[in-house]
Amino acid sequence: MSAANANNNARPRPPSRSSAPRDEAQVAKIPHILPHERVFPIQIGNELFKLSGASISSDAPSYFSQYFYCQIKKAQETGEDLSSAIRTLYIDRDPQTFADISLHLQGYHVKPRDGTHFVRLFADAQFYSLPKLISQLYEESIFISIGHREFQIPRDIFTDPGNSPNFFSLGFAVFFSNPEDLFPGLEREGLLRPPSILPPSVPNRSAETFSEILHLLRGYPVTIRDETHRAELLRDCRYFNFKGLEQRLIPHHISYNQSRRREEIVLRLEDILKSGISVAADVSASPGEHLSGWVNYARPYVDDRAAELVLETGSESTRLHFQSCLGRGG
C-alpha cells in the first residue's frame, strides 16, 4: 500500500455522498480493458495528463483505451517491461477542454457551461470516441444564440410532433442526429481532427420574441398585447417552422351555436390551411340536394375535432365569384 493510501486510511472519512466521483461498487463495474492501477500519460497540446487505467476504461472502447491496449499487447508479445513499453500519447487538441473530459473519465458529471463549451466537448467526445460522454451530451440541453442572446433549451421542446421538423432540427441537424453517427459521412480512418463546429446561432431574429415563443413551447401562457404583438409572434413561428404553435396563436373564436346545435369556429381566410378542411354532409337536406354539406375546420396539430367554419372578412364589402356547377343552375 502506498504512503498516500495509508494516510487516507488513517484519517476518519465522512459518510459517502452522491457527489463523490466514484465508489467501490462503481469501480467494480468498470471493465478491465486496461490495468486499473496503472497510470497512462496523455499529452494534449502543451499539457500532460496522467489517467489511471480505471478512468480510461470507464468510458471505453475509446481512442485512448485502444492506443494503450495495443502497447500492452505488444509488450506482452515481446516480453518487454510495461513500465518502459507504455509511451506517452500526443494529441494536438485543446487542453482546457480535455481537462473537463478527464474529470468525466474520473467519474464527475461534466455539464456544458455555454455554447462554445458545449460544441468543444461535443466535437472532442466524438473525436476521442467516448461513447458515454457522447450519449450524455446527446441528452443535454443545447445552447442557441438568438439575436445575440444565448438560450439554453431542452431538446424535447423541439421534438414535439406539432412543431417538428423545424428550423433547428433541420438547420442544425448535427445536434439532433443519431448519437452513433453525429458526423454523417465522416470517415474516421486517418482523421486528424473533427470538423469545426459553431454553436447554433440566428442573429437576425428578435431575442425578446423568441423568449416569448420559448415560454409558449414550455406550456406557459403569454398575454397577447395587441395585433402587432400577435403578428410578431406569428412571423417568427413561421420562420422557425413551429406549425403547432402558429395554429394556437392565429386569431380565432370557437363557440356553440344554440339554434343549430353545432360548434362553430371563426377564422380569417388567410389563416385557413387545406389540411384542416373537411366537408360534413347536410343530414337535413332533401334527397334532391344530396351534394349539399357544411364546410368544417379543425386547426392542424391543435383541435381534436372539427367545427363548422365561419369566415371572417377584413372589410365591409367582399366580392364572391361563383362558378356554375355541371347539371345544376348557376
XYZ file of C-alpha atoms in Angstrom:
330
model
C 0.000 0.000 0.000
C 1.361 3.436 -0.915
C 2.015 6.162 1.640
C -0.795 8.249 0.169
C -3.253 5.407 0.598
C -2.031 4.784 4.137
C -2.599 8.432 5.044
C -6.073 8.347 3.522
C -6.956 5.253 5.551
C -5.611 6.825 8.744
C -7.960 9.805 8.517
C -11.635 9.412 9.501
C -13.838 9.587 6.412
C -17.190 11.389 6.208
C -20.274 9.429 5.174
C -20.490 8.573 1.487
C -22.118 11.300 -0.626
C -23.664 11.133 -4.074
C -21.240 13.837 -5.244
C -18.252 11.514 -4.754
C -16.626 10.786 -8.108
C -16.553 7.012 -7.843
C -17.217 4.484 -5.047
C -16.082 0.863 -4.739
C -19.253 -0.518 -6.318
C -18.773 1.734 -9.336
C -15.112 0.761 -9.667
C -16.095 -2.907 -9.647
C -18.343 -2.289 -12.668
C -15.550 -0.731 -14.754
C -14.415 -3.203 -17.435
C -10.820 -4.401 -17.204
C -9.748 -3.138 -20.599
C -6.603 -1.622 -19.085
C -4.974 -2.411 -15.717
C -6.936 -0.248 -13.275
C -3.995 0.612 -11.036
C -1.559 1.619 -13.792
C -1.170 5.276 -14.815
C -1.132 6.208 -18.503
C 0.337 9.508 -19.828
C -1.619 11.584 -22.352
C -0.296 14.916 -23.603
C -2.964 17.245 -25.004
C -1.452 20.344 -26.579
C 1.213 21.542 -24.150
C -0.240 19.865 -21.025
C 0.477 16.377 -19.723
C -2.376 14.410 -18.149
C -1.942 11.166 -16.240
C -5.029 8.960 -16.014
C -5.437 5.592 -14.382
C -6.465 2.539 -16.341
C -9.718 2.566 -14.365
C -10.523 6.093 -15.548
C -9.752 5.346 -19.194
C -11.639 2.032 -19.072
C -14.713 3.699 -17.536
C -15.697 5.136 -20.944
C -14.458 2.643 -23.488
C -13.741 1.449 -26.092
C -12.180 4.768 -26.976
C -9.201 6.206 -28.793
C -7.223 6.137 -25.523
C -8.106 2.589 -24.474
C -7.293 1.228 -27.934
C -3.946 3.044 -28.061
C -2.695 1.808 -24.693
C -4.221 -1.653 -25.081
C -2.172 -2.138 -28.261
C 1.002 -1.084 -26.417
C 0.309 -3.538 -23.581
C -0.443 -6.329 -26.047
C 2.769 -5.670 -27.960
C 4.818 -5.610 -24.731
C 3.326 -8.938 -23.657
C 4.210 -10.489 -27.011
C 7.814 -9.218 -26.955
C 8.355 -9.704 -23.212
C 9.101 -6.005 -22.713
C 8.590 -4.440 -19.281
C 5.331 -2.437 -19.166
C 6.995 0.481 -17.361
C 9.154 1.198 -20.403
C 6.668 -0.069 -23.011
C 3.942 2.454 -22.189
C 4.637 5.578 -24.227
C 3.003 8.990 -23.993
C 0.072 9.602 -26.327
C 0.398 13.019 -28.022
C -2.727 14.753 -29.363
C -2.847 18.306 -30.704
C -6.154 19.433 -29.172
C -7.326 21.977 -26.591
C -6.028 21.041 -23.100
C -8.739 23.055 -21.316
C -11.472 21.026 -22.987
C -9.628 17.813 -22.196
C -9.372 18.849 -18.534
C -13.175 18.579 -18.393
C -13.093 15.293 -20.306
C -10.582 13.914 -17.787
C -12.994 14.856 -14.982
C -15.685 12.894 -16.824
C -13.351 9.893 -17.044
C -12.672 10.180 -13.313
C -16.397 9.884 -12.604
C -17.518 13.500 -12.252
C -20.549 14.845 -14.109
C -19.435 17.490 -16.587
C -22.123 19.979 -17.619
C -21.599 22.363 -20.559
C -21.286 25.971 -19.398
C -22.183 27.759 -22.637
C -22.484 27.237 -26.370
C -18.749 27.304 -27.088
C -18.007 24.865 -24.271
C -20.793 22.572 -25.478
C -19.571 22.300 -29.084
C -15.962 21.736 -27.970
C -16.982 18.903 -25.661
C -19.304 17.629 -28.378
C -16.596 17.566 -31.075
C -13.835 16.123 -28.880
C -16.066 13.423 -27.376
C -16.725 12.276 -30.934
C -13.056 12.593 -31.919
C -11.881 10.539 -28.931
C -14.762 8.037 -29.419
C -16.044 8.302 -25.843
C -19.443 6.522 -26.004
C -20.747 7.532 -22.566
C -19.836 11.195 -22.942
C -21.342 11.272 -26.447
C -24.565 9.782 -25.082
C -24.620 12.261 -22.177
C -24.121 15.275 -24.444
C -26.787 13.985 -26.808
C -29.283 14.190 -23.917
C -28.108 17.584 -22.638
C -29.870 20.854 -23.325
C -28.418 22.716 -26.273
C -27.285 26.332 -26.394
C -28.685 28.531 -29.164
C -27.929 32.212 -29.748
C -30.937 34.191 -31.000
C -30.414 37.881 -31.723
C -27.026 37.752 -29.924
C -28.640 36.399 -26.739
C -27.886 32.842 -25.637
C -30.663 30.413 -24.689
C -30.261 27.011 -23.035
C -33.073 24.821 -24.341
C -34.094 21.219 -23.561
C -34.068 19.086 -26.702
C -37.565 17.691 -26.188
C -39.064 21.150 -26.827
C -38.006 20.813 -30.475
C -39.281 17.246 -30.910
C -42.987 17.854 -30.274
C -44.941 16.308 -33.209
C -46.751 19.559 -33.991
C -43.535 21.615 -34.054
C -41.103 19.181 -35.668
C -39.316 19.168 -38.055
C -38.396 22.800 -37.564
C -35.696 25.355 -38.278
C -33.396 23.973 -35.577
C -33.744 20.235 -36.215
C -33.205 20.842 -39.951
C -30.687 23.701 -39.863
C -28.547 22.276 -37.049
C -29.054 18.564 -37.765
C -25.660 17.612 -36.303
C -27.015 18.323 -32.796
C -30.189 16.276 -33.317
C -28.871 13.302 -35.290
C -28.220 9.763 -34.118
C -25.577 9.768 -31.333
C -23.867 6.866 -33.094
C -23.425 8.954 -36.246
C -23.082 12.564 -35.129
C -20.999 13.497 -38.181
C -22.776 11.655 -41.030
C -20.472 10.703 -43.898
C -17.287 11.417 -41.932
C -14.584 8.765 -42.304
C -12.780 8.122 -39.027
C -9.789 6.420 -40.625
C -6.933 8.882 -40.914
C -8.972 11.696 -39.353
C -6.564 14.263 -37.896
C -9.237 16.352 -36.185
C -13.025 16.668 -36.133
C -14.731 19.282 -38.306
C -15.064 22.764 -36.861
C -18.494 23.343 -35.301
C -20.029 26.662 -34.332
C -22.759 26.954 -31.693
C -26.216 27.304 -33.282
C -26.831 30.986 -33.947
C -29.654 33.006 -35.537
C -28.507 36.640 -35.299
C -31.256 38.182 -37.455
C -34.248 37.369 -35.213
C -35.554 39.092 -32.073
C -34.365 37.625 -28.770
C -37.399 39.063 -26.955
C -39.870 37.479 -29.375
C -38.054 34.139 -29.251
C -38.097 34.256 -25.449
C -41.904 34.509 -25.562
C -42.124 31.697 -28.128
C -39.961 29.542 -25.867
C -42.265 30.376 -22.960
C -45.235 29.171 -25.011
C -43.431 25.999 -26.109
C -42.820 25.179 -22.444
C -46.572 25.320 -21.840
C -46.854 28.719 -20.166
C -49.353 31.373 -21.324
C -48.254 34.616 -22.931
C -50.579 37.622 -22.967
C -51.090 38.950 -26.499
C -50.814 42.722 -26.038
C -52.223 43.729 -29.424
C -52.420 42.583 -33.040
C -48.934 43.922 -33.752
C -47.569 41.725 -30.979
C -49.511 38.728 -32.334
C -48.132 39.387 -35.828
C -44.554 39.390 -34.455
C -45.086 36.048 -32.725
C -46.716 34.521 -35.812
C -43.959 35.810 -38.102
C -41.229 34.137 -36.058
C -43.270 30.945 -35.546
C -43.442 30.672 -39.341
C -39.734 31.480 -39.655
C -38.778 28.719 -37.201
C -41.482 26.399 -38.632
C -43.324 25.890 -35.333
C -46.559 24.897 -37.071
C -48.411 23.713 -33.989
C -47.655 26.878 -32.040
C -48.608 29.016 -35.032
C -52.064 27.420 -35.101
C -52.523 28.177 -31.405
C -51.649 31.836 -31.980
C -53.762 32.654 -35.039
C -56.825 34.793 -34.166
C -59.891 32.557 -33.897
C -63.100 32.131 -31.950
C -64.822 28.846 -31.134
C -68.425 28.987 -29.920
C -71.548 26.853 -29.749
C -74.495 27.797 -31.990
C -77.564 27.203 -29.824
C -80.071 27.353 -32.681
C -78.183 24.902 -34.905
C -76.647 22.914 -32.062
C -73.269 22.953 -33.729
C -69.813 24.181 -32.753
C -68.517 26.970 -34.960
C -65.007 28.303 -35.490
C -64.424 31.805 -36.842
C -61.186 32.312 -38.800
C -59.685 34.754 -41.240
C -59.469 33.471 -44.794
C -55.671 33.870 -44.913
C -55.246 31.646 -41.835
C -57.030 28.609 -43.281
C -54.938 25.581 -44.255
C -56.107 22.956 -46.715
C -55.186 20.145 -44.310
C -57.729 21.394 -41.744
C -60.743 21.459 -44.088
C -63.384 18.735 -44.168
C -66.939 18.590 -45.526
C -69.779 17.138 -43.476
C -72.929 16.060 -45.293
C -76.084 18.011 -44.519
C -78.314 15.396 -42.870
C -81.292 17.754 -43.047
C -81.065 18.180 -46.839
C -83.771 16.766 -49.106
C -82.970 13.766 -51.375
C -82.530 16.064 -54.388
C -79.835 18.082 -52.582
C -77.554 15.206 -51.701
C -74.471 17.221 -52.758
C -75.004 19.896 -50.126
C -72.946 19.935 -46.943
C -71.163 22.065 -44.376
C -67.516 23.034 -44.510
C -65.858 22.129 -41.218
C -62.439 23.090 -39.971
C -60.004 21.845 -37.329
C -56.750 23.685 -36.710
C -53.956 21.228 -37.581
C -51.950 19.935 -34.575
C -54.331 21.704 -32.153
C -58.016 20.790 -32.451
C -59.074 17.198 -31.812
C -62.425 17.673 -33.568
C -63.715 19.876 -36.369
C -66.264 22.700 -36.083
C -68.338 24.403 -38.745
C -66.274 27.072 -40.448
C -67.298 30.728 -40.355
C -65.123 33.064 -42.433
C -64.157 36.478 -41.156
C -63.732 39.106 -43.842
C -61.430 42.031 -43.272
C -63.531 44.732 -44.950
C -67.163 45.780 -45.129
C -67.582 44.686 -48.757
C -66.486 41.388 -50.270
C -66.682 40.180 -53.858
C -67.513 36.492 -54.306
C -67.087 34.631 -57.602
C -69.405 31.662 -58.180
C -68.693 29.109 -60.881
C -71.670 27.239 -62.341
C -71.738 23.529 -61.492
C -72.455 20.974 -64.225
C -76.015 19.681 -64.099
C -77.191 22.463 -61.786
C -78.288 26.042 -62.172
C -75.567 28.632 -61.766
